[in-house]
Coordinates of C-alpha atoms and ligand atoms in Angstrom, one line a residue:
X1 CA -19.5 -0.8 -13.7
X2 CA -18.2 -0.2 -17.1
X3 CA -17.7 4.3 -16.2
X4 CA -15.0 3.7 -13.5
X5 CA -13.1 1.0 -15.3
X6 CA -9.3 2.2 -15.6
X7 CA -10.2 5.4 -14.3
X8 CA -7.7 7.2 -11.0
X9 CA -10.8 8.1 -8.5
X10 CA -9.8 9.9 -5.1
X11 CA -11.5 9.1 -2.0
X12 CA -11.5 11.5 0.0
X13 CA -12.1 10.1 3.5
X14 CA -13.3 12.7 6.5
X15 CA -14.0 11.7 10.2
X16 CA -17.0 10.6 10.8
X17 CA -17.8 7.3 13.0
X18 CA -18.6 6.0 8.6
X19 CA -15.3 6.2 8.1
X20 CA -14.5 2.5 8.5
X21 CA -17.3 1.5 6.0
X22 CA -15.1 3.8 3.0
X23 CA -12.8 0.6 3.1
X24 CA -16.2 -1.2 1.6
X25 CA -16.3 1.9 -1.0
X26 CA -12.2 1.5 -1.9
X27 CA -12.7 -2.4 -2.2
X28 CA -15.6 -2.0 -4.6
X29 CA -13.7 0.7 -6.7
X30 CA -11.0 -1.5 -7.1
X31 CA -13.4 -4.0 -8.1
X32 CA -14.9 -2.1 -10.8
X33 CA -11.2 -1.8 -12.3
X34 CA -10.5 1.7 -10.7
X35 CA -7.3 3.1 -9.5
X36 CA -8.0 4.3 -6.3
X37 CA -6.1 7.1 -4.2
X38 CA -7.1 8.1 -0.6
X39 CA -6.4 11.0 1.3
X40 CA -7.8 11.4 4.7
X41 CA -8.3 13.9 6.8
X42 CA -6.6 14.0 10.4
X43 CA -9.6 13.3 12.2
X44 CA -10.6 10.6 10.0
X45 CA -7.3 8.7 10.9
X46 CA -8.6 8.5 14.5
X47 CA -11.1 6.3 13.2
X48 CA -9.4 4.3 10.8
X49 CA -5.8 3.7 10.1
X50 CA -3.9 5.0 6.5
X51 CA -2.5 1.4 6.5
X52 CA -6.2 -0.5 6.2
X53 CA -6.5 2.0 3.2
X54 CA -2.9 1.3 1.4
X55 CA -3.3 -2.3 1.9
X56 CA -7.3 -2.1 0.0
X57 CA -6.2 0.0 -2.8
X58 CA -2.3 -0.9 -3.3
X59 CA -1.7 3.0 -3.4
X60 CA -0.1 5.1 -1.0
X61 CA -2.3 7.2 1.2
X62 CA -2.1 10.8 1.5
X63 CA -2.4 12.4 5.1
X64 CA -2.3 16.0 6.4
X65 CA 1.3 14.9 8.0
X66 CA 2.1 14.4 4.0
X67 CA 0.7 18.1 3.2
X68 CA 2.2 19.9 6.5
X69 CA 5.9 19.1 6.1
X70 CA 9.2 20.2 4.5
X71 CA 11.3 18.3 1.7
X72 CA 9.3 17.3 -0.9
X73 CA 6.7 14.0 -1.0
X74 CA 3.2 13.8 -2.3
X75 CA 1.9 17.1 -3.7
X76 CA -1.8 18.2 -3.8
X77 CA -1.5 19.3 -7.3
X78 CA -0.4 16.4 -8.0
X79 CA -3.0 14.2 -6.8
X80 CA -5.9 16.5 -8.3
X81 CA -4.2 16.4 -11.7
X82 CA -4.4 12.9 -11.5
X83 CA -8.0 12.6 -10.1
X84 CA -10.8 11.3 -12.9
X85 CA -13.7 12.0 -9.8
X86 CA -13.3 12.9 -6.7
X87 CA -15.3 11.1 -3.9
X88 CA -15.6 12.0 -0.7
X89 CA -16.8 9.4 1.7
X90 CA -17.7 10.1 4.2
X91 CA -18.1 13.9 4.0
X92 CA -18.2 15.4 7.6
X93 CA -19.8 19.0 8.0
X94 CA -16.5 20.1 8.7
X95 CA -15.4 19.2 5.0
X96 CA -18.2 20.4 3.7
X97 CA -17.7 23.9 5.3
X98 CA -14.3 24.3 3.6
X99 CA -15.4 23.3 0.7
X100 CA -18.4 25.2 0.3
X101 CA -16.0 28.4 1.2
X102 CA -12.9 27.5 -0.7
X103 CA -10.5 26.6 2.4
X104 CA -7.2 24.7 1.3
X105 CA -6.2 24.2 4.8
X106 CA -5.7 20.5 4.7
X107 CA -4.5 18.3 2.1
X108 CA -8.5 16.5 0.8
X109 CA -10.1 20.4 0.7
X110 CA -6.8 22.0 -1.1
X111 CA -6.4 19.0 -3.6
X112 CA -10.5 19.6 -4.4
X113 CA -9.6 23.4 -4.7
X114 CA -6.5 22.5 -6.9
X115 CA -8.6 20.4 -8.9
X116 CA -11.7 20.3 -12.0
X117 CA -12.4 17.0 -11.4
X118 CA -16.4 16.3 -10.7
X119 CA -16.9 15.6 -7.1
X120 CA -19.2 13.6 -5.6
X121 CA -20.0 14.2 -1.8
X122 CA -21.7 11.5 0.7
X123 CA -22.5 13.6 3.7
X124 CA -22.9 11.2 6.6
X125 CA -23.5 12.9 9.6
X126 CA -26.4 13.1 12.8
X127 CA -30.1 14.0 11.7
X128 CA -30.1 17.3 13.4
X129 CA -26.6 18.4 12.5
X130 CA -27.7 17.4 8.3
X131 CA -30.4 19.4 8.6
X132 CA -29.0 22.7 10.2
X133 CA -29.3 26.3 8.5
X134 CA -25.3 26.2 8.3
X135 CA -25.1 22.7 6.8
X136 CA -28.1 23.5 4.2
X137 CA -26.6 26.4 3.6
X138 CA -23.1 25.0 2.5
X139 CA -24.7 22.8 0.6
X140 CA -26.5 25.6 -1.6
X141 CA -23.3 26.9 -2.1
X142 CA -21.4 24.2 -3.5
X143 CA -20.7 25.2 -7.5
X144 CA -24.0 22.6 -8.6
X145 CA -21.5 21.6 -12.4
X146 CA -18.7 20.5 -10.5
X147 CA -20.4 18.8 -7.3
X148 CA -22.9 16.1 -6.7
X149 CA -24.4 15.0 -3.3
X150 CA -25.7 11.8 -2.7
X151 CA -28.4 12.8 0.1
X152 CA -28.1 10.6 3.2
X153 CA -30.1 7.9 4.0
X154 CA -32.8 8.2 7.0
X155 CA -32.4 5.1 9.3
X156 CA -30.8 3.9 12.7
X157 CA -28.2 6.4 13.6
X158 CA -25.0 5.9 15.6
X159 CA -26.2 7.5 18.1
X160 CA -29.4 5.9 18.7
X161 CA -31.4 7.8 17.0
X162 CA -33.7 7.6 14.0
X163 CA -33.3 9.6 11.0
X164 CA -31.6 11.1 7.9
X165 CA -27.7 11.1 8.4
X166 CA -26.8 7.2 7.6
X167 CA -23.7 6.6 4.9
X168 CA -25.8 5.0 2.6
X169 CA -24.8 1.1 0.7
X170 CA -21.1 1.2 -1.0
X171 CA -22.8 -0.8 -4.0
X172 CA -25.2 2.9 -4.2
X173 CA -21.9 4.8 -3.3
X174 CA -20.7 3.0 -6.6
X175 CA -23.2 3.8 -9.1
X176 CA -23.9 7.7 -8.2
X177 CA -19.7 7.6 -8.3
X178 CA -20.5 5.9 -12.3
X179 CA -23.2 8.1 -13.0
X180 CA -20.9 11.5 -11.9
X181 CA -18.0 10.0 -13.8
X182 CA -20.4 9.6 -17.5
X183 CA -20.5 9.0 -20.1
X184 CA -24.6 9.9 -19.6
X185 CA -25.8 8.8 -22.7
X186 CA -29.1 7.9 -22.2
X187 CA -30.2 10.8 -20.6
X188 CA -33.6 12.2 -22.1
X189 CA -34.2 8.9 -22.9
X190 CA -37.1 6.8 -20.9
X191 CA -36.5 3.1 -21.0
X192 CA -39.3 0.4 -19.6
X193 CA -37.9 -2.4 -18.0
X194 CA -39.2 -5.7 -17.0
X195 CA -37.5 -8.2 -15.0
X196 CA -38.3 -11.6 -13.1
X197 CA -40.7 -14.2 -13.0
X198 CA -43.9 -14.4 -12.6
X199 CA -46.2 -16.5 -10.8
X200 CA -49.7 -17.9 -11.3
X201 CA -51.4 -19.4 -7.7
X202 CA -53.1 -22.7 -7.7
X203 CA -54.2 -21.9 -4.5
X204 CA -52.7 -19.4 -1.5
X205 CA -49.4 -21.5 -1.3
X206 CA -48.7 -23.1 -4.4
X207 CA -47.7 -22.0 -7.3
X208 CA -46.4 -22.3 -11.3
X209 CA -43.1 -19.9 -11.7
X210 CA -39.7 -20.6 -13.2
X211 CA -35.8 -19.9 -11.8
X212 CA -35.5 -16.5 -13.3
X213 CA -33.9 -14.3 -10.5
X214 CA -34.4 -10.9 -12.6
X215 CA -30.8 -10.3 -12.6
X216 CA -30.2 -9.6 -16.1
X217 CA -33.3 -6.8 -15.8
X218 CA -32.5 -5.2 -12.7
X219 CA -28.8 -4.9 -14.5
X220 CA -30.1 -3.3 -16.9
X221 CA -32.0 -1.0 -15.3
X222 CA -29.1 -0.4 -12.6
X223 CA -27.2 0.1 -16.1
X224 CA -29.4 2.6 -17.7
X225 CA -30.3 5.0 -14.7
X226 CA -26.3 5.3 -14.2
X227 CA -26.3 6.2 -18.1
X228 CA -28.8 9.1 -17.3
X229 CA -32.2 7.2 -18.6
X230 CA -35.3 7.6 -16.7
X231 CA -35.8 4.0 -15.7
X232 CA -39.6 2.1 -15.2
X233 CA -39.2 -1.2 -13.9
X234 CA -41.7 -4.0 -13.7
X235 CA -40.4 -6.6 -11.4
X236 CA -41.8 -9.9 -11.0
X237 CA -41.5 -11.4 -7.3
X238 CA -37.8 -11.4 -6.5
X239 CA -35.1 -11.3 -3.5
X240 CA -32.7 -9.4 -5.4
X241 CA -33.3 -5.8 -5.1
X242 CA -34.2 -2.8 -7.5
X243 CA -31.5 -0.2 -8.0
X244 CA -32.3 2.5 -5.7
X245 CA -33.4 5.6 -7.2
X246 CA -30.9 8.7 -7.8
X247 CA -33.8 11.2 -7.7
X248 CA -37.6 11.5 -8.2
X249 CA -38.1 9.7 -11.5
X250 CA -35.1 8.5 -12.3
X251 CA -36.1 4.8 -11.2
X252 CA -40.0 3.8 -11.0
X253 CA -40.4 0.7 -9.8
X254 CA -43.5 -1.5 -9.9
X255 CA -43.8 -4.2 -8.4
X256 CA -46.1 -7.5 -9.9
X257 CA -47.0 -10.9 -9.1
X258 CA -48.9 -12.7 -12.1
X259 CA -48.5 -12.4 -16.2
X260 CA -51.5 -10.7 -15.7
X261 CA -50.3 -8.2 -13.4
X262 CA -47.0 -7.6 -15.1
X263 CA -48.9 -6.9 -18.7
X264 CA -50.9 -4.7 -17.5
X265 CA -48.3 -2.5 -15.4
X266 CA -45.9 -2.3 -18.1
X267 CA -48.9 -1.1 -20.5
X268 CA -48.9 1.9 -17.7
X269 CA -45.0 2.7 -18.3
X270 CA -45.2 2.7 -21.9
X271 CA -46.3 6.2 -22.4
X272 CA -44.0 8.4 -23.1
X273 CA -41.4 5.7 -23.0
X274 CA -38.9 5.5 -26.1
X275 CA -37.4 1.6 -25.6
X276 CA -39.1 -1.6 -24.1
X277 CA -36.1 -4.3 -22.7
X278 CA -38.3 -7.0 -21.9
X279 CA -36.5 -9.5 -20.0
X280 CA -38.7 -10.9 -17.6
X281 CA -40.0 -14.2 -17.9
X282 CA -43.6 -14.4 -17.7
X283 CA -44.8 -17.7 -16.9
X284 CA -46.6 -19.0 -19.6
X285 CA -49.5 -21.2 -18.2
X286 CA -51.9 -20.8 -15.2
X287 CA -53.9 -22.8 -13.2
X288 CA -57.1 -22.6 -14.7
X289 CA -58.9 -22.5 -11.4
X290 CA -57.6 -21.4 -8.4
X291 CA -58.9 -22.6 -5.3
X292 CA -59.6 -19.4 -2.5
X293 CA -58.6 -21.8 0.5
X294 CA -55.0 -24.0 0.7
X295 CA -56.1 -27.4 -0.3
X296 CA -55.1 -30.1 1.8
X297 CA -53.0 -32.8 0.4
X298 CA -55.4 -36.0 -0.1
X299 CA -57.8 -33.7 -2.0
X300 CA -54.6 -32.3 -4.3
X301 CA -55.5 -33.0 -7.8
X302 CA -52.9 -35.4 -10.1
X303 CA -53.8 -33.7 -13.2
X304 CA -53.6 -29.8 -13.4
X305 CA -56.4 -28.1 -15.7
X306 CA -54.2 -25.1 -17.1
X307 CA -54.5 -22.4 -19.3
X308 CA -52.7 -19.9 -21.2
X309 CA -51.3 -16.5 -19.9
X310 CA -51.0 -13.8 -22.3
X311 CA -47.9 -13.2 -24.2
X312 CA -47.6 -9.3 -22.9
X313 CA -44.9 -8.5 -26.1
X314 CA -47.2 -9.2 -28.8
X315 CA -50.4 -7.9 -26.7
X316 CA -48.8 -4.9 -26.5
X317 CA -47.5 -4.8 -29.8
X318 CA -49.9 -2.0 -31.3
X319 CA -48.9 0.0 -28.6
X320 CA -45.3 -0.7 -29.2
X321 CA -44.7 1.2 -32.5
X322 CA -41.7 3.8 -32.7
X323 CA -40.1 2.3 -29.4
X324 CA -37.2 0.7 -29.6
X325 CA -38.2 -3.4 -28.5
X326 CA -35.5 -5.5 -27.2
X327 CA -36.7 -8.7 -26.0
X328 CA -34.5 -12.2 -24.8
X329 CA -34.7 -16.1 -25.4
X330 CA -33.7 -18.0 -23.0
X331 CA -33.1 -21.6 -24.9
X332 CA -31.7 -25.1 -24.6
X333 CA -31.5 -26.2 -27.9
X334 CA -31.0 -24.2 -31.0
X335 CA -30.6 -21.0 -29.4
X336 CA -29.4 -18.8 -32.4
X337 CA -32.0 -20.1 -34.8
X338 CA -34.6 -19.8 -32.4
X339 CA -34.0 -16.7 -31.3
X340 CA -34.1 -15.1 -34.7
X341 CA -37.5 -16.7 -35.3
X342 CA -39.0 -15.2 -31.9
X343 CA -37.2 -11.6 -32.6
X344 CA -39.4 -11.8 -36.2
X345 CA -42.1 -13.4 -34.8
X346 CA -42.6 -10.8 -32.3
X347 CA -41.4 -8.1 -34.2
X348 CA -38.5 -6.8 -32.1
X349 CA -35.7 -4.7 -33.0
X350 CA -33.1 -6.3 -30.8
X351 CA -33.5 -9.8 -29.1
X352 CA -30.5 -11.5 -26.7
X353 CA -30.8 -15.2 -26.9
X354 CA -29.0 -17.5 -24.4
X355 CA -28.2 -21.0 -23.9
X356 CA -29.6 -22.3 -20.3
X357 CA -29.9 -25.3 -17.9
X358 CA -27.6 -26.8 -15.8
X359 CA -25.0 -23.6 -14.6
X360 CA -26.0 -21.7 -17.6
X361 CA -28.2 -18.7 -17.7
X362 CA -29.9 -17.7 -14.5
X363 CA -28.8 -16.0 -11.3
X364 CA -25.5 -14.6 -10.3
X365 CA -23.6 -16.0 -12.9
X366 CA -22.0 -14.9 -16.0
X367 CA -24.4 -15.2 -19.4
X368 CA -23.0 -15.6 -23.2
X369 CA -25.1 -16.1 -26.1
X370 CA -26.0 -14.3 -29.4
X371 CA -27.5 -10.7 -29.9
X372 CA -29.4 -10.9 -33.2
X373 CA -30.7 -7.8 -34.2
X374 CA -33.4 -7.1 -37.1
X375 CA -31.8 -5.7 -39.7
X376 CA -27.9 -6.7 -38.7
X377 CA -25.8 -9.3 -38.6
X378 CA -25.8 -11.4 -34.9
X379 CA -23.2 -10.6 -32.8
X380 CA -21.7 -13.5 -30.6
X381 CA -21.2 -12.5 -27.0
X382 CA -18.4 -14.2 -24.8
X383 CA -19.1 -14.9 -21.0
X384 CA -19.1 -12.1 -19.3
X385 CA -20.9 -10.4 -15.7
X386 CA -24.7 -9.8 -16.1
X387 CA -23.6 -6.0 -15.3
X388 CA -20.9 -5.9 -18.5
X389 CA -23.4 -7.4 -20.6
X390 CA -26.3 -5.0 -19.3
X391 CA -23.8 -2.0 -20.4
X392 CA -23.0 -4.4 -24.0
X393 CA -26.9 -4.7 -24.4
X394 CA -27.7 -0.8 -23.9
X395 CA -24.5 0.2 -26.5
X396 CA -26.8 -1.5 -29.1
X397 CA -30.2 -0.1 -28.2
X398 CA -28.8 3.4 -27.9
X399 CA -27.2 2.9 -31.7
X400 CA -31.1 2.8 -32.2
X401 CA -32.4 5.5 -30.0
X402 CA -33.2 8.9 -32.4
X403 CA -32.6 10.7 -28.9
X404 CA -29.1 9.4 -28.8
X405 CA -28.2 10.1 -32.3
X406 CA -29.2 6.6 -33.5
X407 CA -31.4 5.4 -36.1
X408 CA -34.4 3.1 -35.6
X409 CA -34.2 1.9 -39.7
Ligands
CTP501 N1 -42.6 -12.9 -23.2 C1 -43.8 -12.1 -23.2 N2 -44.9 -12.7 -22.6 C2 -45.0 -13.9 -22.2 C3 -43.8 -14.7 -22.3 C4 -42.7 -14.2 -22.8 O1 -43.8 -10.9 -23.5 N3 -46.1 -14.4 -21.7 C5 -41.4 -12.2 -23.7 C6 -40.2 -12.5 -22.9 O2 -40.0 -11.5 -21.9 C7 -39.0 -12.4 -23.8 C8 -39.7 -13.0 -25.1 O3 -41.1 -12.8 -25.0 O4 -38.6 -11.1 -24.1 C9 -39.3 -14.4 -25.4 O5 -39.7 -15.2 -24.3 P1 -39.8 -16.8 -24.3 O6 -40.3 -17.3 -23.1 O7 -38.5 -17.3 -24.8 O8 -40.8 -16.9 -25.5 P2 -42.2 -17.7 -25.7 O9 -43.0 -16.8 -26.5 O10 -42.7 -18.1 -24.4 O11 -41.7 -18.9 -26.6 P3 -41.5 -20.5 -26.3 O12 -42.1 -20.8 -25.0 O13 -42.2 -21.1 -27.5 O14 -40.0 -20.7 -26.4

């Protein structure tokens, strides 16, 4: 996640039984390329130790014994001037009490006073105790420019129970920590996604469909709703899961089987929308009849009648004027050349066009190829994560985007 890359983020870590799944959140900071600095509270040290967190983020950690002693040492103003973000993981509704009244009385809730850093607060707590007068009430208070809270999931509690109050996924934990950090560029902007395959039934358990994994799409998405777009994805029959969404309309997900399917729901998203990244792959061909009941292997055909699917980019084309169009190529042989023949062929603004088979191109793997755009020269892209190029892919549109300053000439 390109936002937290070389930035200092604090993790604030308060004691609740969640506390040992911040050491998740720390080792995916780092991974992003952040410089990470923890300070826990008292109680959270009786649930993990400072050490698991010095040895995960090669930083010291900062403890109330650090903020309640003589002689010098780490110093809350310190720390807060050198804070980017502030996140506080797991936020007990002890923290959030000082907080929400402007308490400095251990070292996390004075270096949050000390500091104008955004904050970003993951209350984790029991169902009842989340939604109590005094916790809601806190929560109202909190200054809403300087403080973000990522709601709690409902789900299996510690305690048995069943509810809201669960710390939610560190990978989440890491994208509402990108989207608080900025830059939000894409906000006001609505962006139409589709990822995936499709695929077409020859009868109720077989089936034509191709690798595609819808990586690179639910990337993008990911990529875009962190940038502050509203996000519509149409997603083709996949394992890997949509991004979650922030808020109500921040991430619409739809979710299709067939060509057929997938044309028709992304001609729902596109009102209203301002750019189309059209990355799925739609299979091409169906059977041209598809038999209601599984047939039985002896009576399995050796020739299969097919016929074409439509091709949902140029179908949609008259309804595709003053978007921004992005589309991809996935290609084995003469990838640049071909690429620029399908972006004029199907009259997109921006098309990605990448070399596959054999490790190349789909799944969890990094991608390279060539981003040939309409009216500018093509850009060659080195290897790099599907997530970095997602972020590479979005610069370009947004250059586009009239909302974001850009120009669609
Ligand atoms: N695409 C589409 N509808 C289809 C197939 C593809 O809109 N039925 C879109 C893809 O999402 C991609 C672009 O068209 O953005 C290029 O896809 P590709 O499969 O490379 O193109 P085809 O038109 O299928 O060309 P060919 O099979 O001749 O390479």
């Amino acid at each position: 996640m390109r936002a937290l890359q070389d930035r200092t983020i604090l993790l604030g870590i308060t004691g609740g039984i969640a506390a040992y799944k911040a050491g998740y959140v720390a080792r995916g900071l780092r991974k992003a390329g952040a410089n990470v600095r923890v300070v826990m509270t008292d109680a959270a040290t009786k649930f993990v130790g400072p050490v698991t967190f010095e040895a995960l983020t090669e930083n010291p950690v900062g403890t109330d014994a650090d903020f309640f002693h003589t002689g010098g040492g780490v110093s809350h103003v310190e720390i807060a001037r050198a804070s980017d973000l502030i996140v506080i993981a797991p936020c007990t509704a002890t923290t959030l009490a000082r907080l929400a009244n402007g308490f400095a009385d251990n070292l996390l809730s004075a270096v949050v006073l000390a500091s104008r850093a955004p904050v970003l607060l993951v209350p984790s707590m029991h169902t009842q105790m989340w939604q109590s007068h005094a916790v809601q009430s806190n929560l109202a208070r909190l200054d809403p420019a300087r403080f973000r809270v990522m709601p709690p999931e409902a789900g299996d509690l510690a305690s048995g129970d069943v509810g809201p109050g669960r710390f939610p996924e560190p990978d989440d934990i890491l994208e509402r920590a990108a989207a608080t950090l900025g830059p939000r560029d894409l906000e006001g902007v609505t962006i139409v996604v589709t990822a995936g395959p499709t695929r077409e039934p020859m009868d109720p358990v077989r089936l034509i469909t191709n690798p595609s994994t819808g990586r690179m799409g639910i990337e993008i998405a990911r990529a875009a709703q962190v940038r502050g777009a509203r996000v519509r994805l149409v997603l083709g029959p996949t394992e890997v899961p949509p991004p979650r969404p922030f808020d109500a309309g921040s991430m619409a997900v739809s979710r299709v089987t067939t060509t057929d399917q997938m044309l028709e729901a992304t001609r729902a998203a596109l009102p209203g929308a301002n750019a189309l990244v059209m990355a799925a792959a739609p299979a091409d061909q169906r059977p041209a009849a598809v038999r209601p009941a599984k047939s039985r292997k002896r009576d399995l055909p050796t020739t299969l009648g097919l016929e074409a699917t439509p091709d949902i980019l140029a179908t949609l084309r008259p309804a595709l004027a003053g978007l921004v169009v992005m589309g991809f190529a996935a290609e084995t042989d003469d990838v640049e050349a071909s690429g620029r023949r399908k972006l004029e062929e199907k009259g997109l603004d921006l098309l990605f066009a990448n070399p596959v088979g054999g490790d190349q191109g789909f799944g969890d793997r990094p991608n390279e190829g060539f981003l040939i755009a309409r009216d500018r020269e093509t850009q060659v892209v080195m290897a790099r994560s599907k997530a970095d190029l997602a972020d590479l892919l979005l610069d370009r549109l947004a250059e586009r985007l009239p909302a974001c300053g850009g120009t669609t000439a």
